[in-house]
Amino acid sequence: MNESAPSLDDLALFLLVAQHGSLTAAARLSGTPLPTLSRRMTALEAQTGRPLFLRGRAGYALTGEGRALATEVADLSALRRRVDRFLDSDTGPRRVRITAGFWTSRFLAQALAPDPTGHWVPEFLPSNAALDLARREADIGIRNRAPDHPWLARQRARPILYAVYGLPGAPDRFVTLPASADKPPSQRWVHDHHADRILTTASDSRLCLDLALNGFGRIVLPCFAGDTEPGLDRLSEPIDALTHDEWLVSHHEARHDPPIRAALDALAQVLC
């Protein structure tokens, strides 16, 4: 046995740095202090006798040797997940992390039934978080377009239609989210096509709905949400520019984990 061989913990940390190209991100995700992580990566290079990183302002890019090592240790993430599942097997249901837009998350929270086997429960992550399914920052994503990443499995779900909603006799003015680069397409459509008719804005989608329900103005909603909201009338035909398919997305390896498989099946039942 080579006593100077890198530890599995150090290789797992190296893989995090390699995946994210950043010591800061790897330190945050692993809970390792940044100075400690830097020392351990320097020590790993010394143990392997090879330069693994190109350090610079842009982050920690991999050298050719670093890319080769990352390929060799890529299965460590799957091994760690299996160990975690083993350790957690008797601690209650697995939390399956789901990321989706606000209205889809709200619909799922209302439509999903608790798993009768008790193997999993949904954990909804912030819909505006920059989460990467390929890097396992979430287990399942519900997206408005098919992914182009080869590591991601996808299943086409329902088509999503949008329309204008409001109380009967609502003023011909809109309530919407503020103008920003990351606002969803439906709210961007309001700003692009009816900027002169925006009465007011609110900081989140639920507040916009409350304003519309209180008669302040009209709101653009996905039809699955607007058609079932008591008190609201559909005031327009579906907006062609906003119509899209919904996609159920997961990592192609993680989708075989029994709790994630069960969650995907349950989501497909209500979304497809």
PDB file of N, CA and C in Angstrom, residues 104-170:
ATOM      1  N   THR A 104     -45.317  26.427 -10.875  1.00  0.00           N
ATOM      2  CA  THR A 104     -45.238  24.970 -10.928  1.00  0.00           C
ATOM      3  C   THR A 104     -44.978  24.389  -9.544  1.00  0.00           C
ATOM      4  N   SER A 105     -44.087  25.016  -8.769  1.00  0.00           N
ATOM      5  CA  SER A 105     -43.835  24.538  -7.409  1.00  0.00           C
ATOM      6  C   SER A 105     -45.107  24.601  -6.565  1.00  0.00           C
ATOM      7  N   ARG A 106     -45.848  25.687  -6.704  1.00  0.00           N
ATOM      8  CA  ARG A 106     -47.099  25.828  -5.951  1.00  0.00           C
ATOM      9  C   ARG A 106     -48.104  24.753  -6.371  1.00  0.00           C
ATOM     10  N   PHE A 107     -48.201  24.517  -7.681  1.00  0.00           N
ATOM     11  CA  PHE A 107     -49.102  23.472  -8.175  1.00  0.00           C
ATOM     12  C   PHE A 107     -48.715  22.107  -7.614  1.00  0.00           C
ATOM     13  N   LEU A 108     -47.424  21.797  -7.622  1.00  0.00           N
ATOM     14  CA  LEU A 108     -46.975  20.494  -7.134  1.00  0.00           C
ATOM     15  C   LEU A 108     -47.215  20.341  -5.635  1.00  0.00           C
ATOM     16  N   ALA A 109     -46.982  21.415  -4.884  1.00  0.00           N
ATOM     17  CA  ALA A 109     -47.227  21.347  -3.444  1.00  0.00           C
ATOM     18  C   ALA A 109     -48.692  21.033  -3.152  1.00  0.00           C
ATOM     19  N   GLN A 110     -49.582  21.467  -4.040  1.00  0.00           N
ATOM     20  CA  GLN A 110     -51.008  21.203  -3.859  1.00  0.00           C
ATOM     21  C   GLN A 110     -51.432  19.865  -4.448  1.00  0.00           C
ATOM     22  N   ALA A 111     -50.738  19.400  -5.490  1.00  0.00           N
ATOM     23  CA  ALA A 111     -51.195  18.217  -6.223  1.00  0.00           C
ATOM     24  C   ALA A 111     -50.530  16.918  -5.786  1.00  0.00           C
ATOM     25  N   LEU A 112     -49.299  16.978  -5.306  1.00  0.00           N
ATOM     26  CA  LEU A 112     -48.602  15.750  -4.921  1.00  0.00           C
ATOM     27  C   LEU A 112     -49.209  15.160  -3.652  1.00  0.00           C
ATOM     28  N   ALA A 113     -49.390  13.866  -3.655  1.00  0.00           N
ATOM     29  CA  ALA A 113     -49.832  13.164  -2.450  1.00  0.00           C
ATOM     30  C   ALA A 113     -48.599  12.621  -1.731  1.00  0.00           C
ATOM     31  N   PRO A 114     -48.617  12.537  -0.405  1.00  0.00           N
ATOM     32  CA  PRO A 114     -47.494  11.941   0.309  1.00  0.00           C
ATOM     33  C   PRO A 114     -47.208  10.522  -0.185  1.00  0.00           C
ATOM     34  N   ASP A 115     -45.952  10.178  -0.283  1.00  0.00           N
ATOM     35  CA  ASP A 115     -45.550   8.856  -0.746  1.00  0.00           C
ATOM     36  C   ASP A 115     -46.070   7.792   0.216  1.00  0.00           C
ATOM     37  N   PRO A 116     -46.911   6.868  -0.226  1.00  0.00           N
ATOM     38  CA  PRO A 116     -47.474   5.877   0.698  1.00  0.00           C
ATOM     39  C   PRO A 116     -46.435   4.957   1.312  1.00  0.00           C
ATOM     40  N   THR A 117     -45.276   4.805   0.648  1.00  0.00           N
ATOM     41  CA  THR A 117     -44.223   3.959   1.212  1.00  0.00           C
ATOM     42  C   THR A 117     -43.358   4.710   2.223  1.00  0.00           C
ATOM     43  N   GLY A 118     -43.469   6.051   2.219  1.00  0.00           N
ATOM     44  CA  GLY A 118     -42.654   6.840   3.142  1.00  0.00           C
ATOM     45  C   GLY A 118     -41.199   6.930   2.764  1.00  0.00           C
ATOM     46  N   HIS A 119     -40.864   6.614   1.499  1.00  0.00           N
ATOM     47  CA  HIS A 119     -39.462   6.598   1.087  1.00  0.00           C
ATOM     48  C   HIS A 119     -38.925   7.987   0.745  1.00  0.00           C
ATOM     49  N   TRP A 120     -39.820   8.916   0.366  1.00  0.00           N
ATOM     50  CA  TRP A 120     -39.315  10.232  -0.050  1.00  0.00           C
ATOM     51  C   TRP A 120     -40.329  11.312   0.266  1.00  0.00           C
ATOM     52  N   VAL A 121     -39.819  12.529   0.401  1.00  0.00           N
ATOM     53  CA  VAL A 121     -40.657  13.716   0.535  1.00  0.00           C
ATOM     54  C   VAL A 121     -40.052  14.795  -0.373  1.00  0.00           C
ATOM     55  N   PRO A 122     -40.885  15.684  -0.919  1.00  0.00           N
ATOM     56  CA  PRO A 122     -40.330  16.756  -1.761  1.00  0.00           C
ATOM     57  C   PRO A 122     -39.673  17.841  -0.917  1.00  0.00           C
ATOM     58  N   GLU A 123     -38.567  18.343  -1.411  1.00  0.00           N
ATOM     59  CA  GLU A 123     -37.920  19.531  -0.832  1.00  0.00           C
ATOM     60  C   GLU A 123     -37.792  20.550  -1.956  1.00  0.00           C
ATOM     61  N   PHE A 124     -38.571  21.623  -1.895  1.00  0.00           N
ATOM     62  CA  PHE A 124     -38.571  22.611  -2.969  1.00  0.00           C
ATOM     63  C   PHE A 124     -37.467  23.634  -2.731  1.00  0.00           C
ATOM     64  N   LEU A 125     -36.617  23.792  -3.728  1.00  0.00           N
ATOM     65  CA  LEU A 125     -35.517  24.744  -3.661  1.00  0.00           C
ATOM     66  C   LEU A 125     -35.949  26.056  -4.297  1.00  0.00           C
ATOM     67  N   PRO A 126     -35.281  27.155  -3.945  1.00  0.00           N
ATOM     68  CA  PRO A 126     -35.668  28.451  -4.521  1.00  0.00           C
ATOM     69  C   PRO A 126     -35.692  28.400  -6.037  1.00  0.00           C
ATOM     70  N   SER A 127     -36.779  28.892  -6.623  1.00  0.00           N
ATOM     71  CA  SER A 127     -36.930  28.791  -8.067  1.00  0.00           C
ATOM     72  C   SER A 127     -35.968  29.692  -8.815  1.00  0.00           C
ATOM     73  N   ASN A 128     -35.418  30.716  -8.142  1.00  0.00           N
ATOM     74  CA  ASN A 128     -34.501  31.639  -8.821  1.00  0.00           C
ATOM     75  C   ASN A 128     -33.043  31.300  -8.543  1.00  0.00           C
ATOM     76  N   ALA A 129     -32.784  30.156  -7.900  1.00  0.00           N
ATOM     77  CA  ALA A 129     -31.397  29.784  -7.602  1.00  0.00           C
ATOM     78  C   ALA A 129     -30.732  29.242  -8.863  1.00  0.00           C
ATOM     79  N   ALA A 130     -29.436  29.522  -9.011  1.00  0.00           N
ATOM     80  CA  ALA A 130     -28.680  29.024 -10.156  1.00  0.00           C
ATOM     81  C   ALA A 130     -28.205  27.618  -9.839  1.00  0.00           C
ATOM     82  N   LEU A 131     -29.096  26.653  -9.963  1.00  0.00           N
ATOM     83  CA  LEU A 131     -28.803  25.282  -9.573  1.00  0.00           C
ATOM     84  C   LEU A 131     -28.459  24.454 -10.799  1.00  0.00           C
ATOM     85  N   ASP A 132     -27.442  23.604 -10.660  1.00  0.00           N
ATOM     86  CA  ASP A 132     -26.941  22.817 -11.771  1.00  0.00           C
ATOM     87  C   ASP A 132     -27.270  21.355 -11.521  1.00  0.00           C
ATOM     88  N   LEU A 133     -28.195  20.797 -12.297  1.00  0.00           N
ATOM     89  CA  LEU A 133     -28.564  19.389 -12.133  1.00  0.00           C
ATOM     90  C   LEU A 133     -27.404  18.473 -12.495  1.00  0.00           C
ATOM     91  N   ALA A 134     -26.596  18.861 -13.470  1.00  0.00           N
ATOM     92  CA  ALA A 134     -25.478  18.018 -13.870  1.00  0.00           C
ATOM     93  C   ALA A 134     -24.481  17.849 -12.735  1.00  0.00           C
ATOM     94  N   ARG A 135     -24.401  18.843 -11.864  1.00  0.00           N
ATOM     95  CA  ARG A 135     -23.486  18.777 -10.731  1.00  0.00           C
ATOM     96  C   ARG A 135     -24.192  18.386  -9.433  1.00  0.00           C
ATOM     97  N   ARG A 136     -25.411  17.908  -9.544  1.00  0.00           N
ATOM     98  CA  ARG A 136     -26.181  17.345  -8.440  1.00  0.00           C
ATOM     99  C   ARG A 136     -26.537  18.385  -7.374  1.00  0.00           C
ATOM    100  N   GLU A 137     -26.683  19.652  -7.758  1.00  0.00           N
ATOM    101  CA  GLU A 137     -27.120  20.659  -6.794  1.00  0.00           C
ATOM    102  C   GLU A 137     -28.623  20.588  -6.548  1.00  0.00           C
ATOM    103  N   ALA A 138     -29.315  19.861  -7.401  1.00  0.00           N
ATOM    104  CA  ALA A 138     -30.727  19.527  -7.214  1.00  0.00           C
ATOM    105  C   ALA A 138     -30.914  18.143  -7.805  1.00  0.00           C
ATOM    106  N   ASP A 139     -31.975  17.443  -7.360  1.00  0.00           N
ATOM    107  CA  ASP A 139     -32.219  16.096  -7.860  1.00  0.00           C
ATOM    108  C   ASP A 139     -33.098  16.093  -9.108  1.00  0.00           C
ATOM    109  N   ILE A 140     -34.109  16.957  -9.133  1.00  0.00           N
ATOM    110  CA  ILE A 140     -35.061  17.007 -10.239  1.00  0.00           C
ATOM    111  C   ILE A 140     -35.331  18.467 -10.578  1.00  0.00           C
ATOM    112  N   GLY A 141     -35.368  18.781 -11.851  1.00  0.00           N
ATOM    113  CA  GLY A 141     -35.725  20.121 -12.293  1.00  0.00           C
ATOM    114  C   GLY A 141     -36.913  20.058 -13.229  1.00  0.00           C
ATOM    115  N   ILE A 142     -37.791  21.040 -13.135  1.00  0.00           N
ATOM    116  CA  ILE A 142     -38.874  21.187 -14.094  1.00  0.00           C
ATOM    117  C   ILE A 142     -38.553  22.443 -14.887  1.00  0.00           C
ATOM    118  N   ARG A 143     -38.265  22.260 -16.176  1.00  0.00           N
ATOM    119  CA  ARG A 143     -37.710  23.319 -17.002  1.00  0.00           C
ATOM    120  C   ARG A 143     -38.652  23.659 -18.161  1.00  0.00           C
ATOM    121  N   ASN A 144     -38.465  24.856 -18.732  1.00  0.00           N
ATOM    122  CA  ASN A 144     -39.315  25.277 -19.855  1.00  0.00           C
ATOM    123  C   ASN A 144     -38.674  24.997 -21.212  1.00  0.00           C
ATOM    124  N   ARG A 145     -37.564  24.269 -21.212  1.00  0.00           N
ATOM    125  CA  ARG A 145     -36.979  23.813 -22.469  1.00  0.00           C
ATOM    126  C   ARG A 145     -36.147  22.561 -22.195  1.00  0.00           C
ATOM    127  N   ALA A 146     -35.939  21.766 -23.221  1.00  0.00           N
ATOM    128  CA  ALA A 146     -35.171  20.534 -23.060  1.00  0.00           C
ATOM    129  C   ALA A 146     -33.710  20.865 -22.780  1.00  0.00           C
ATOM    130  N   PRO A 147     -33.067  20.142 -21.874  1.00  0.00           N
ATOM    131  CA  PRO A 147     -31.653  20.420 -21.586  1.00  0.00           C
ATOM    132  C   PRO A 147     -30.777  19.947 -22.731  1.00  0.00           C
ATOM    133  N   ASP A 148     -29.608  20.570 -22.860  1.00  0.00           N
ATOM    134  CA  ASP A 148     -28.676  20.143 -23.896  1.00  0.00           C
ATOM    135  C   ASP A 148     -27.462  19.437 -23.308  1.00  0.00           C
ATOM    136  N   HIS A 149     -27.470  19.210 -21.990  1.00  0.00           N
ATOM    137  CA  HIS A 149     -26.340  18.566 -21.344  1.00  0.00           C
ATOM    138  C   HIS A 149     -26.456  17.051 -21.511  1.00  0.00           C
ATOM    139  N   PRO A 150     -25.392  16.360 -21.952  1.00  0.00           N
ATOM    140  CA  PRO A 150     -25.492  14.912 -22.198  1.00  0.00           C
ATOM    141  C   PRO A 150     -25.707  14.088 -20.942  1.00  0.00           C
ATOM    142  N   TRP A 151     -25.430  14.648 -19.755  1.00  0.00           N
ATOM    143  CA  TRP A 151     -25.601  13.875 -18.525  1.00  0.00           C
ATOM    144  C   TRP A 151     -27.020  13.958 -17.980  1.00  0.00           C
ATOM    145  N   LEU A 152     -27.892  14.669 -18.638  1.00  0.00           N
ATOM    146  CA  LEU A 152     -29.229  14.883 -18.109  1.00  0.00           C
ATOM    147  C   LEU A 152     -30.270  14.092 -18.898  1.00  0.00           C
ATOM    148  N   ALA A 153     -31.121  13.385 -18.158  1.00  0.00           N
ATOM    149  CA  ALA A 153     -32.271  12.703 -18.756  1.00  0.00           C
ATOM    150  C   ALA A 153     -33.443  13.666 -18.749  1.00  0.00           C
ATOM    151  N   ARG A 154     -34.322  13.515 -19.723  1.00  0.00           N
ATOM    152  CA  ARG A 154     -35.445  14.425 -19.809  1.00  0.00           C
ATOM    153  C   ARG A 154     -36.690  13.688 -20.265  1.00  0.00           C
ATOM    154  N   GLN A 155     -37.847  14.191 -19.847  1.00  0.00           N
ATOM    155  CA  GLN A 155     -39.140  13.660 -20.258  1.00  0.00           C
ATOM    156  C   GLN A 155     -40.067  14.846 -20.530  1.00  0.00           C
ATOM    157  N   ARG A 156     -40.653  14.865 -21.718  1.00  0.00           N
ATOM    158  CA  ARG A 156     -41.563  15.942 -22.057  1.00  0.00           C
ATOM    159  C   ARG A 156     -42.825  15.825 -21.202  1.00  0.00           C
ATOM    160  N   ALA A 157     -43.228  16.912 -20.594  1.00  0.00           N
ATOM    161  CA  ALA A 157     -44.434  16.927 -19.768  1.00  0.00           C
ATOM    162  C   ALA A 157     -45.530  17.686 -20.519  1.00  0.00           C
ATOM    163  N   ARG A 158     -46.352  18.406 -19.796  1.00  0.00           N
ATOM    164  CA  ARG A 158     -47.504  19.074 -20.401  1.00  0.00           C
ATOM    165  C   ARG A 158     -47.103  20.357 -21.133  1.00  0.00           C
ATOM    166  N   PRO A 159     -47.886  20.776 -22.123  1.00  0.00           N
ATOM    167  CA  PRO A 159     -47.683  22.122 -22.688  1.00  0.00           C
ATOM    168  C   PRO A 159     -48.212  23.167 -21.713  1.00  0.00           C
ATOM    169  N   ILE A 160     -47.517  24.280 -21.613  1.00  0.00           N
ATOM    170  CA  ILE A 160     -47.903  25.348 -20.686  1.00  0.00           C
ATOM    171  C   ILE A 160     -48.408  26.540 -21.496  1.00  0.00           C
ATOM    172  N   LEU A 161     -49.642  26.937 -21.206  1.00  0.00           N
ATOM    173  CA  LEU A 161     -50.254  28.102 -21.828  1.00  0.00           C
ATOM    174  C   LEU A 161     -50.343  29.232 -20.814  1.00  0.00           C
ATOM    175  N   TYR A 162     -50.298  30.471 -21.283  1.00  0.00           N
ATOM    176  CA  TYR A 162     -50.423  31.652 -20.448  1.00  0.00           C
ATOM    177  C   TYR A 162     -51.544  32.535 -20.977  1.00  0.00           C
ATOM    178  N   ALA A 163     -52.187  33.260 -20.071  1.00  0.00           N
ATOM    179  CA  ALA A 163     -53.226  34.209 -20.472  1.00  0.00           C
ATOM    180  C   ALA A 163     -53.290  35.329 -19.436  1.00  0.00           C
ATOM    181  N   VAL A 164     -54.072  36.343 -19.745  1.00  0.00           N
ATOM    182  CA  VAL A 164     -54.300  37.459 -18.824  1.00  0.00           C
ATOM    183  C   VAL A 164     -55.505  37.120 -17.942  1.00  0.00           C
ATOM    184  N   TYR A 165     -55.354  37.378 -16.634  1.00  0.00           N
ATOM    185  CA  TYR A 165     -56.416  37.090 -15.666  1.00  0.00           C
ATOM    186  C   TYR A 165     -56.689  38.324 -14.823  1.00  0.00           C
ATOM    187  N   GLY A 166     -57.895  38.366 -14.266  1.00  0.00           N
ATOM    188  CA  GLY A 166     -58.252  39.441 -13.348  1.00  0.00           C
ATOM    189  C   GLY A 166     -59.647  39.211 -12.796  1.00  0.00           C
ATOM    190  N   LEU A 167     -60.022  40.010 -11.832  1.00  0.00           N
ATOM    191  CA  LEU A 167     -61.386  39.982 -11.329  1.00  0.00           C
ATOM    192  C   LEU A 167     -62.339  40.476 -12.412  1.00  0.00           C
ATOM    193  N   PRO A 168     -63.612  40.070 -12.361  1.00  0.00           N
ATOM    194  CA  PRO A 168     -64.576  40.645 -13.295  1.00  0.00           C
ATOM    195  C   PRO A 168     -64.581  42.174 -13.168  1.00  0.00           C
ATOM    196  N   GLY A 169     -64.419  42.838 -14.286  1.00  0.00           N
ATOM    197  CA  GLY A 169     -64.390  44.296 -14.264  1.00  0.00           C
ATOM    198  C   GLY A 169     -63.072  44.884 -13.798  1.00  0.00           C
ATOM    199  N   ALA A 170     -62.019  44.067 -13.756  1.00  0.00           N
ATOM    200  CA  ALA A 170     -60.714  44.584 -13.317  1.00  0.00           C
ATOM    201  C   ALA A 170     -60.243  45.681 -14.265  1.00  0.00           C
TER     202      ALA A 170
END
